[in-house]
JSON list of C-alpha atoms in Angstrom, two decimals:
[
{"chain": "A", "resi": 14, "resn": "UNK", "atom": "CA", "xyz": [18.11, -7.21, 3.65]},
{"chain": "A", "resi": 15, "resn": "UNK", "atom": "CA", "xyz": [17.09, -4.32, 1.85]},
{"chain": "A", "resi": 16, "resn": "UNK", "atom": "CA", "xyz": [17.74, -5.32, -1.27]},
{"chain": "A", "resi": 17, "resn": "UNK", "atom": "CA", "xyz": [16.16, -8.63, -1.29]},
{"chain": "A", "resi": 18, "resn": "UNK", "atom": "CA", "xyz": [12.97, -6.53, -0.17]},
{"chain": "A", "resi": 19, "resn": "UNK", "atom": "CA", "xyz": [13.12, -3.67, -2.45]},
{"chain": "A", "resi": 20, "resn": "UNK", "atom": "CA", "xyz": [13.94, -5.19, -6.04]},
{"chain": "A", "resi": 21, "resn": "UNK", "atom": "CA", "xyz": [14.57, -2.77, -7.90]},
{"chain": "A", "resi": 22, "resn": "UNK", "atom": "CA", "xyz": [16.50, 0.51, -8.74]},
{"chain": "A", "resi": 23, "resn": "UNK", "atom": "CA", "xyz": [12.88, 2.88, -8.90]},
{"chain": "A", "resi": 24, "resn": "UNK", "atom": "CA", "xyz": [10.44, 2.54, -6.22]},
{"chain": "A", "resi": 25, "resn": "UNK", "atom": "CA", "xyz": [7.34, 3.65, -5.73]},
{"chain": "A", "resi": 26, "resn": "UNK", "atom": "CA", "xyz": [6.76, 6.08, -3.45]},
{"chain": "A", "resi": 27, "resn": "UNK", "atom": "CA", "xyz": [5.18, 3.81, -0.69]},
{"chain": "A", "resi": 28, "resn": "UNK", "atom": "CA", "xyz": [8.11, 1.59, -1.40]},
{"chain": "A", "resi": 29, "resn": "UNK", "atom": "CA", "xyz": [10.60, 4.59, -1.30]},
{"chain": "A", "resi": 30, "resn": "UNK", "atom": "CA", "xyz": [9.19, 6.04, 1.72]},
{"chain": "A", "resi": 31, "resn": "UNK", "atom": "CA", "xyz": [9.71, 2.83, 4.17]},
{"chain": "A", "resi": 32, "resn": "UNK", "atom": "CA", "xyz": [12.75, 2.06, 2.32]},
{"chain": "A", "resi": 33, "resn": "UNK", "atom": "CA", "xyz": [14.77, 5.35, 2.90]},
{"chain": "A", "resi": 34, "resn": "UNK", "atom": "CA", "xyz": [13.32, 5.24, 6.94]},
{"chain": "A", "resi": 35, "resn": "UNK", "atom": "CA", "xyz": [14.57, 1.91, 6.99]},
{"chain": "A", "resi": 36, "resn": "UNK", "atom": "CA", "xyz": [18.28, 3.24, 5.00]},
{"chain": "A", "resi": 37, "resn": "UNK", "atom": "CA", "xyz": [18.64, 6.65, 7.85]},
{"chain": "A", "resi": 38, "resn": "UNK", "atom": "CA", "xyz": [17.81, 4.41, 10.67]},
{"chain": "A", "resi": 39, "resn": "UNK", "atom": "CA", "xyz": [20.74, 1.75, 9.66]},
{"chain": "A", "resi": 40, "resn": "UNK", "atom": "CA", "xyz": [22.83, 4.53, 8.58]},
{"chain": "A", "resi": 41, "resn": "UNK", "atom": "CA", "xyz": [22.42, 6.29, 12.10]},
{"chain": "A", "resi": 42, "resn": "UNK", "atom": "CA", "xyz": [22.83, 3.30, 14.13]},
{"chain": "A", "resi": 43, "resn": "UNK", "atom": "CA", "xyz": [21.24, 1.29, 17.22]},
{"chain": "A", "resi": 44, "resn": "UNK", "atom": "CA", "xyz": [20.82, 4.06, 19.51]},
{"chain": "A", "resi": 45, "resn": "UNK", "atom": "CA", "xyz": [17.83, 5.21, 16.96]},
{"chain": "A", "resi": 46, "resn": "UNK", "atom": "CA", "xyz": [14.78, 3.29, 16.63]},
{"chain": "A", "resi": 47, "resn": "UNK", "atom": "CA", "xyz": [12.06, 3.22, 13.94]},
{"chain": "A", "resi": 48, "resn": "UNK", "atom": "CA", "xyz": [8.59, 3.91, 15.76]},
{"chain": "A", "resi": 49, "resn": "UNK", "atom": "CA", "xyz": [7.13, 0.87, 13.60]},
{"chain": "A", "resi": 50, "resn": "UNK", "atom": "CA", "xyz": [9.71, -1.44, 14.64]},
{"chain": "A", "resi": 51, "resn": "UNK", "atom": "CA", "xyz": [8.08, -1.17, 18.23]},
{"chain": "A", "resi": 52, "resn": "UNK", "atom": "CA", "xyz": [4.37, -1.62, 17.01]},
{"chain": "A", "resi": 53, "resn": "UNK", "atom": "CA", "xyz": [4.14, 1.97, 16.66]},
{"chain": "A", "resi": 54, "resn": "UNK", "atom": "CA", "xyz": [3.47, 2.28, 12.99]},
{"chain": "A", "resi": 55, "resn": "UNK", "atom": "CA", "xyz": [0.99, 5.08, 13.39]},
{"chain": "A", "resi": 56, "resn": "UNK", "atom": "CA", "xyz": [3.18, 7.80, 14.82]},
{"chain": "A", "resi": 57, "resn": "UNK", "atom": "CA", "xyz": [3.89, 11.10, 14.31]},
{"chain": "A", "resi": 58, "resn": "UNK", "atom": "CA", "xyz": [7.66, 10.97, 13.95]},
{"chain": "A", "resi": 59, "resn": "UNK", "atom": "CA", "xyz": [9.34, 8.04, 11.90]},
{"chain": "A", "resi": 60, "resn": "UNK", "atom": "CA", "xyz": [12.73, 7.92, 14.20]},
{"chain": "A", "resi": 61, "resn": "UNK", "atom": "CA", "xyz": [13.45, 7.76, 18.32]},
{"chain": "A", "resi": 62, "resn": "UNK", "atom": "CA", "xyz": [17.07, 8.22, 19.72]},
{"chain": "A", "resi": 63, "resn": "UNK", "atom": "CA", "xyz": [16.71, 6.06, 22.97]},
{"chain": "A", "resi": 64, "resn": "UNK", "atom": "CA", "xyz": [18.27, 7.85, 25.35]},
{"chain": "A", "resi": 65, "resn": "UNK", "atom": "CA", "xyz": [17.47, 11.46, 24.51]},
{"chain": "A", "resi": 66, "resn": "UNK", "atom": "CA", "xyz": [14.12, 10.94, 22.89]},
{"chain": "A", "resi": 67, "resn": "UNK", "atom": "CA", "xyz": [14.62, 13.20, 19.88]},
{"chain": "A", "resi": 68, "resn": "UNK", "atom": "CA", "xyz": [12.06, 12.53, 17.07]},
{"chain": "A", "resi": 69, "resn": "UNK", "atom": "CA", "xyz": [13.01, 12.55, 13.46]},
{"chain": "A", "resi": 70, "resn": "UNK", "atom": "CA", "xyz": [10.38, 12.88, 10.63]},
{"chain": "A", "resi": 71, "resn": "UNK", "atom": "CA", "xyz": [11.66, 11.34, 7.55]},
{"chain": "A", "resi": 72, "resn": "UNK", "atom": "CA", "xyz": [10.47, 13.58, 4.06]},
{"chain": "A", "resi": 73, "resn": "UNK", "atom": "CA", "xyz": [11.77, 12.16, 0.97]},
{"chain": "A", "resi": 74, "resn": "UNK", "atom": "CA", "xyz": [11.36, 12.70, -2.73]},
{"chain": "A", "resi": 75, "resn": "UNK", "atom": "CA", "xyz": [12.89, 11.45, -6.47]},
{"chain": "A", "resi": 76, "resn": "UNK", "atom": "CA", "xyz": [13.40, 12.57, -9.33]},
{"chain": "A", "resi": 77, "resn": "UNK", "atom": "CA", "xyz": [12.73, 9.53, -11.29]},
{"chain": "A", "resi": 78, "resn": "UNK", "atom": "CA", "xyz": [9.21, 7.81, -10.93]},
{"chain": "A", "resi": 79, "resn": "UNK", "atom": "CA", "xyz": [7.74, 4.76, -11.53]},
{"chain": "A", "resi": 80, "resn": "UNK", "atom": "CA", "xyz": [5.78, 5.95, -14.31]},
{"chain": "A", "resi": 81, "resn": "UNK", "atom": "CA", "xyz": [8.44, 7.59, -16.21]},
{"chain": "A", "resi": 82, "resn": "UNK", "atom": "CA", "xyz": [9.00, 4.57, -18.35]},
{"chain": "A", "resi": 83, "resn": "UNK", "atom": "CA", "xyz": [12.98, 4.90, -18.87]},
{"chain": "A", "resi": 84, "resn": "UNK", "atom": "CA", "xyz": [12.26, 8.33, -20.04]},
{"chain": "A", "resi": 85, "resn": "UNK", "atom": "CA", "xyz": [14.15, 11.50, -18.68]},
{"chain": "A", "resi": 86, "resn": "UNK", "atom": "CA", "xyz": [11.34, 13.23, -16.56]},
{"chain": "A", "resi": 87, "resn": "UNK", "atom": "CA", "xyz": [11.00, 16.79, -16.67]},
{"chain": "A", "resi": 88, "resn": "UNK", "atom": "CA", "xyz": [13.06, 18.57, -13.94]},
{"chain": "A", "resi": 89, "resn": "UNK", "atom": "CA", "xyz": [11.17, 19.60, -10.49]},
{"chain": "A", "resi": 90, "resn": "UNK", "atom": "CA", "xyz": [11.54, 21.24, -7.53]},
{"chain": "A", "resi": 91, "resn": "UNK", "atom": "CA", "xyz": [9.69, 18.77, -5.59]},
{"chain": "A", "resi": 92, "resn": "UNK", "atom": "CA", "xyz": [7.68, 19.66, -1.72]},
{"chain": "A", "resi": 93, "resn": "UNK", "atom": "CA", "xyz": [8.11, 18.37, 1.11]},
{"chain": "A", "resi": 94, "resn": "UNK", "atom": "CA", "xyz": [4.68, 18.45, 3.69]},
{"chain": "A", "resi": 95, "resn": "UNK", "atom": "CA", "xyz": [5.97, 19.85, 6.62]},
{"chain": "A", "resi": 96, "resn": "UNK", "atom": "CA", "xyz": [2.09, 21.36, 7.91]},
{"chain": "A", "resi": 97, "resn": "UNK", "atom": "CA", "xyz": [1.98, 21.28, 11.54]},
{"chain": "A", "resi": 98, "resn": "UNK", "atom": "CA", "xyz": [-0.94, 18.60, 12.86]},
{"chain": "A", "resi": 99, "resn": "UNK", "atom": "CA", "xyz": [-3.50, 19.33, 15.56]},
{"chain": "A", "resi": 100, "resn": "UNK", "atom": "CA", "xyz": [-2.23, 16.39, 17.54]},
{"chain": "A", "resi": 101, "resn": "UNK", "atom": "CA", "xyz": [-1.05, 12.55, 17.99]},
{"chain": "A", "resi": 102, "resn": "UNK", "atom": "CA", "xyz": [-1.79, 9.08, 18.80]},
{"chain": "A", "resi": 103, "resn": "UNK", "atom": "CA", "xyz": [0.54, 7.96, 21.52]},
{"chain": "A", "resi": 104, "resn": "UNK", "atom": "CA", "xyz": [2.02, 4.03, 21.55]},
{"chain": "A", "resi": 105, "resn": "UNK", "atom": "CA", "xyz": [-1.18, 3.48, 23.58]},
{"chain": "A", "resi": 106, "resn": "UNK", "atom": "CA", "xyz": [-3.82, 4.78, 21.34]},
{"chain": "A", "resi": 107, "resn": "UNK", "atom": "CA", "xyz": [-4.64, 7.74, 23.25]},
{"chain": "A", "resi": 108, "resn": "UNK", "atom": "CA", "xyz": [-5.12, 11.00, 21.65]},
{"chain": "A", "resi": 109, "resn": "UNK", "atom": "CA", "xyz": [-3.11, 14.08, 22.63]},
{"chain": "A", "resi": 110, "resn": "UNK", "atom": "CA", "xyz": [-3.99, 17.48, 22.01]},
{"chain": "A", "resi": 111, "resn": "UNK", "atom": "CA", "xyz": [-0.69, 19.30, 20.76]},
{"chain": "A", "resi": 112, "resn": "UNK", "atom": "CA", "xyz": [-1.02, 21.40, 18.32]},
{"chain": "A", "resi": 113, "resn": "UNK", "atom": "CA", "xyz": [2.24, 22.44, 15.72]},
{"chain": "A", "resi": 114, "resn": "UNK", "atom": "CA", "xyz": [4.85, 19.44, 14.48]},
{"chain": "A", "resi": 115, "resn": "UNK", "atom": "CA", "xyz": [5.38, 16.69, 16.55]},
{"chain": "A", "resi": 116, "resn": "UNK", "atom": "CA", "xyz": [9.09, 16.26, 15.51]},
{"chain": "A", "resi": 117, "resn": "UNK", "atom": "CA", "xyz": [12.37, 18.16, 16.48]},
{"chain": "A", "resi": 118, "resn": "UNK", "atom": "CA", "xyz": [14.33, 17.58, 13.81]},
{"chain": "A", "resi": 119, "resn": "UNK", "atom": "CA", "xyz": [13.85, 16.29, 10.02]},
{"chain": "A", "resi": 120, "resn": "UNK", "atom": "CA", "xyz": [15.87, 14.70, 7.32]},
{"chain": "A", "resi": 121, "resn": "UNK", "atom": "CA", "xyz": [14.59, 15.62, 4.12]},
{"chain": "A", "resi": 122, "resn": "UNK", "atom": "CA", "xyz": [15.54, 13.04, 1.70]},
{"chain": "A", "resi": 123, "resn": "UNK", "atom": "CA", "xyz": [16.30, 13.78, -2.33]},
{"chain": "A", "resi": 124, "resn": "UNK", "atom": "CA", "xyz": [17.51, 11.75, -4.84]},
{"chain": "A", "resi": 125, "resn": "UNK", "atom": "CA", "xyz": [18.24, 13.82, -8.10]},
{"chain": "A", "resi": 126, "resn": "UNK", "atom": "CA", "xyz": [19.52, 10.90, -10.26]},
{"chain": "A", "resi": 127, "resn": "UNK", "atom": "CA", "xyz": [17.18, 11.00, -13.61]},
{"chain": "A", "resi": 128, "resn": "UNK", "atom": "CA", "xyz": [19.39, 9.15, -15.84]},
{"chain": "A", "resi": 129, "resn": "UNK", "atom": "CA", "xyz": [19.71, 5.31, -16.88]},
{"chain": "A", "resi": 130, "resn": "UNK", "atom": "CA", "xyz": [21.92, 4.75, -13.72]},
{"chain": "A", "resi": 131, "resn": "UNK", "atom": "CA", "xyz": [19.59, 6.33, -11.27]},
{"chain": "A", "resi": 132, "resn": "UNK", "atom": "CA", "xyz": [19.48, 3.70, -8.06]},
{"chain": "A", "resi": 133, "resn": "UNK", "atom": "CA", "xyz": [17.34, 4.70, -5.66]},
{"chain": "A", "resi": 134, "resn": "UNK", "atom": "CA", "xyz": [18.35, 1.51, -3.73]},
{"chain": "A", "resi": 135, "resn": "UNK", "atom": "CA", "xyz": [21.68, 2.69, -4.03]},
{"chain": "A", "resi": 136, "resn": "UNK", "atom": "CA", "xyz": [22.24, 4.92, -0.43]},
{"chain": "A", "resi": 137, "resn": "UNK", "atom": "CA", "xyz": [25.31, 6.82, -2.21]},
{"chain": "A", "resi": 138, "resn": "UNK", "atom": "CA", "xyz": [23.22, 8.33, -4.57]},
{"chain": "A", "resi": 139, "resn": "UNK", "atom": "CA", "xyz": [20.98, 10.86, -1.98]},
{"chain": "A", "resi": 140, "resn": "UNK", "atom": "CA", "xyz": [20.90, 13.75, -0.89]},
{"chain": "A", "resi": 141, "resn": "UNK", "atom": "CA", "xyz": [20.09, 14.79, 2.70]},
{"chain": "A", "resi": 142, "resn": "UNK", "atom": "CA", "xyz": [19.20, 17.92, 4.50]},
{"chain": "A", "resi": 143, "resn": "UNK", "atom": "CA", "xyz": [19.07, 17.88, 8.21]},
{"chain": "A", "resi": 144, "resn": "UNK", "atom": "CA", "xyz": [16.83, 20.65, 9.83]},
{"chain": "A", "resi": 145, "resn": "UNK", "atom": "CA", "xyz": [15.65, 21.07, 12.56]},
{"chain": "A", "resi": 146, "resn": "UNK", "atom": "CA", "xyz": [12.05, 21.75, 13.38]},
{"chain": "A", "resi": 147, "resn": "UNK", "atom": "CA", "xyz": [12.70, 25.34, 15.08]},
{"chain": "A", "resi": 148, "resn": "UNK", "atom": "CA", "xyz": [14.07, 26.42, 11.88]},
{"chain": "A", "resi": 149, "resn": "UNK", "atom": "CA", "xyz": [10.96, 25.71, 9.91]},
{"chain": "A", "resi": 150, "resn": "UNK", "atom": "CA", "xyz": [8.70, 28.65, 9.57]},
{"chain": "A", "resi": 151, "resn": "UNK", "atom": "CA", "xyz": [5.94, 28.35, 12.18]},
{"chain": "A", "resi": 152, "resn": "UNK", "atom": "CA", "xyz": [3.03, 27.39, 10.17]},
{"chain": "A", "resi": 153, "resn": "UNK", "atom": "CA", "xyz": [4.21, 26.74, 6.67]},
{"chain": "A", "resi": 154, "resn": "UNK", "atom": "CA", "xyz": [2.46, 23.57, 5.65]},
{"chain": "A", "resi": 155, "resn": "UNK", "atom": "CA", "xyz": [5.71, 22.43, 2.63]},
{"chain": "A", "resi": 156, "resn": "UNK", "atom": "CA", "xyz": [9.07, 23.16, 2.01]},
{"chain": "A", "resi": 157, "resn": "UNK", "atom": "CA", "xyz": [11.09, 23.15, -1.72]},
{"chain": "A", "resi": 158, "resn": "UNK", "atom": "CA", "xyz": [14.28, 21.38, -2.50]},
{"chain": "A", "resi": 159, "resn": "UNK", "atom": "CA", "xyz": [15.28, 25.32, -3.20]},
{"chain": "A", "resi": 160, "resn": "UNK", "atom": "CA", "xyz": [14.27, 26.37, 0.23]},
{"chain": "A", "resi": 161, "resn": "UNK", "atom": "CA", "xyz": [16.37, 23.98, 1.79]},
{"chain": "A", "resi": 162, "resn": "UNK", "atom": "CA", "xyz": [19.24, 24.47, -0.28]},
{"chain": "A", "resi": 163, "resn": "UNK", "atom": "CA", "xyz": [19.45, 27.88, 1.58]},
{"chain": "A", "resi": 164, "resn": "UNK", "atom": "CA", "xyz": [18.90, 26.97, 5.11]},
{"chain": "A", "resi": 165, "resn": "UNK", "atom": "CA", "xyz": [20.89, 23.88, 5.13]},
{"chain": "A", "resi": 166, "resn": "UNK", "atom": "CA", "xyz": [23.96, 22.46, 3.22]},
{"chain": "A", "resi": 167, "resn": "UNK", "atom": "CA", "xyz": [23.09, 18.81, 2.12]},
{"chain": "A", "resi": 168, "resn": "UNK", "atom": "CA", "xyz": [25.11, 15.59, 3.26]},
{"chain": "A", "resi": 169, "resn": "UNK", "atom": "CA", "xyz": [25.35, 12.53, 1.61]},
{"chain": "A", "resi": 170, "resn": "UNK", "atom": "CA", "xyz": [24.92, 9.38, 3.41]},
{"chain": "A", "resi": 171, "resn": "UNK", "atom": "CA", "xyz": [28.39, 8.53, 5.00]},
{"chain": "A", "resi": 172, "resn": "UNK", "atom": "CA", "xyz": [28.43, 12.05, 6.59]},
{"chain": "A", "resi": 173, "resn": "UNK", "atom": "CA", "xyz": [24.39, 11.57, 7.67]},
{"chain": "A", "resi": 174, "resn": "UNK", "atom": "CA", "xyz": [25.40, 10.70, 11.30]},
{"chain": "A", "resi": 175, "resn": "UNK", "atom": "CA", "xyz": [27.43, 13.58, 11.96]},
{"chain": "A", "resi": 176, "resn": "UNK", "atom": "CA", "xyz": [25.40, 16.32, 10.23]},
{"chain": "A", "resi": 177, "resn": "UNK", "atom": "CA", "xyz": [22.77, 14.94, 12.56]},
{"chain": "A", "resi": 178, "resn": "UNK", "atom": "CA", "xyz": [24.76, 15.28, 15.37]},
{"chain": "A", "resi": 179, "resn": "UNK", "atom": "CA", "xyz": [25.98, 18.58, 14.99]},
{"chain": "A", "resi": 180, "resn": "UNK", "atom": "CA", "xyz": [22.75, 19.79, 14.21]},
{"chain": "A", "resi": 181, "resn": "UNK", "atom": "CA", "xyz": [21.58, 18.51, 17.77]},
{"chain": "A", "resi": 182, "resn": "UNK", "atom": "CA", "xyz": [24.47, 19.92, 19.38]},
{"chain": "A", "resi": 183, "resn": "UNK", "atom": "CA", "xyz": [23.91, 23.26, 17.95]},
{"chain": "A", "resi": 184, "resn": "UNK", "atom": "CA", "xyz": [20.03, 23.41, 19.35]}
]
C-alpha cells in the first residue's frame, strides 16, 4: 500500500511527513490510530492509543532532499519544531484554550542515508527517538538531532514498539 502510493525512494517533505505517520502507525499496530484516519486531519497530535488515549506527535526529517539532484548534500543537524501552541481544535471544531504541547510523547523521525542507496520508503533505514513530552524543556520551540542523541538512545523500526512502550511505562 505504501509503496504503490509513495513512488519513489526521496520524498518530499509533505510526502515524507504522511508517509512516515502512516509507517509508525503500521509499525505500532491496531491499538493506535492516526487522528486523520477518523476525519480528524486537523489535530494537534498525529497518533491515539485507543484505550489509554496517549497522543503521539510525529517530527521527522532527511538527509537527502528532493532537490539534491543525486548529489551528496552537505551534512546537517536538522530541527525538529517542538514550540508549545496556545491551544487546539477538538474532533468537533471547537476551540480549546490549553496552552503548552498538546502531545505526551513524540517520535522524532531521522533518516541519515545521503548516498545512492538512500530509501526513504525503505522503514529499515530510520532512525527513531522516542521522548516523551515531560522531558522536553518547557518552552523550547525546536530540538537538534544532537540534542536528542543525548536524552534518548535511537531505535530502529523493528524495536519502535517496545521503545515506545517502555518509555510509557517509565512515565
Amino acid at each position: 500500500m505504501l509503496k504503490r502510493r509513495y513512488d519513489g525512494p526521496i520524498m518530499n517533505n509533505v510526502s515524507r511527513g504522511h508517509y512516515v505517520e502512516c509507517m509508525i502507525a503500521i509499525t505500532l499496530g491496531t491499538d493506535w490510530q492516526l487522528t486523520w484516519a477518523s476525519g480528524w486531519d486537523w489535530a494537534a497530535w498525529d497518533l491515539e492509543h485507543l484505550c489509554s488515549g496517549i497522543r503521539l506527535e510525529i517530527k521527522q526529517a532527511a538527509a537527502r532532499q528532493t532537490w539534491d539532484n543525486g548529489q551528496t548534500p552537505a551534512r546537517s543537524n536538522p530541527v525538529f519544531d517542538i514550540a508549545p501552541r496556545r491551544g487546539y481544535w477538538t474532533r468537533e471544531g471547537l476551540w480549546v484554550d490549553a496552552p503548552g504541547r498538546q502531545a505526551d510523547a513524540y517520535i522524532f523521525a531521522w533518516h541519515g542515508r545521503d548516498d545512492n542507496d538512500a530509501d526513504q520508503t525503505d522503514p529499515r533505514q530510520w532512525l527513531f527517538f522516542v521522548v516523551a513530552e515531560r522531558d522536553l524543556s518547557q518552552g523550547q520551540k525546536s530540538i537538534g538531532l544532537r540534542r536528542l542523541q543525548e536524552i534518548t538512545d535511537p531505535c530502529d523500526v523493528v524495536k519502535l514498539r517496545g521503545a515506545l512502550k517502555l518509555m510509557t511505562v517509565r512515565n
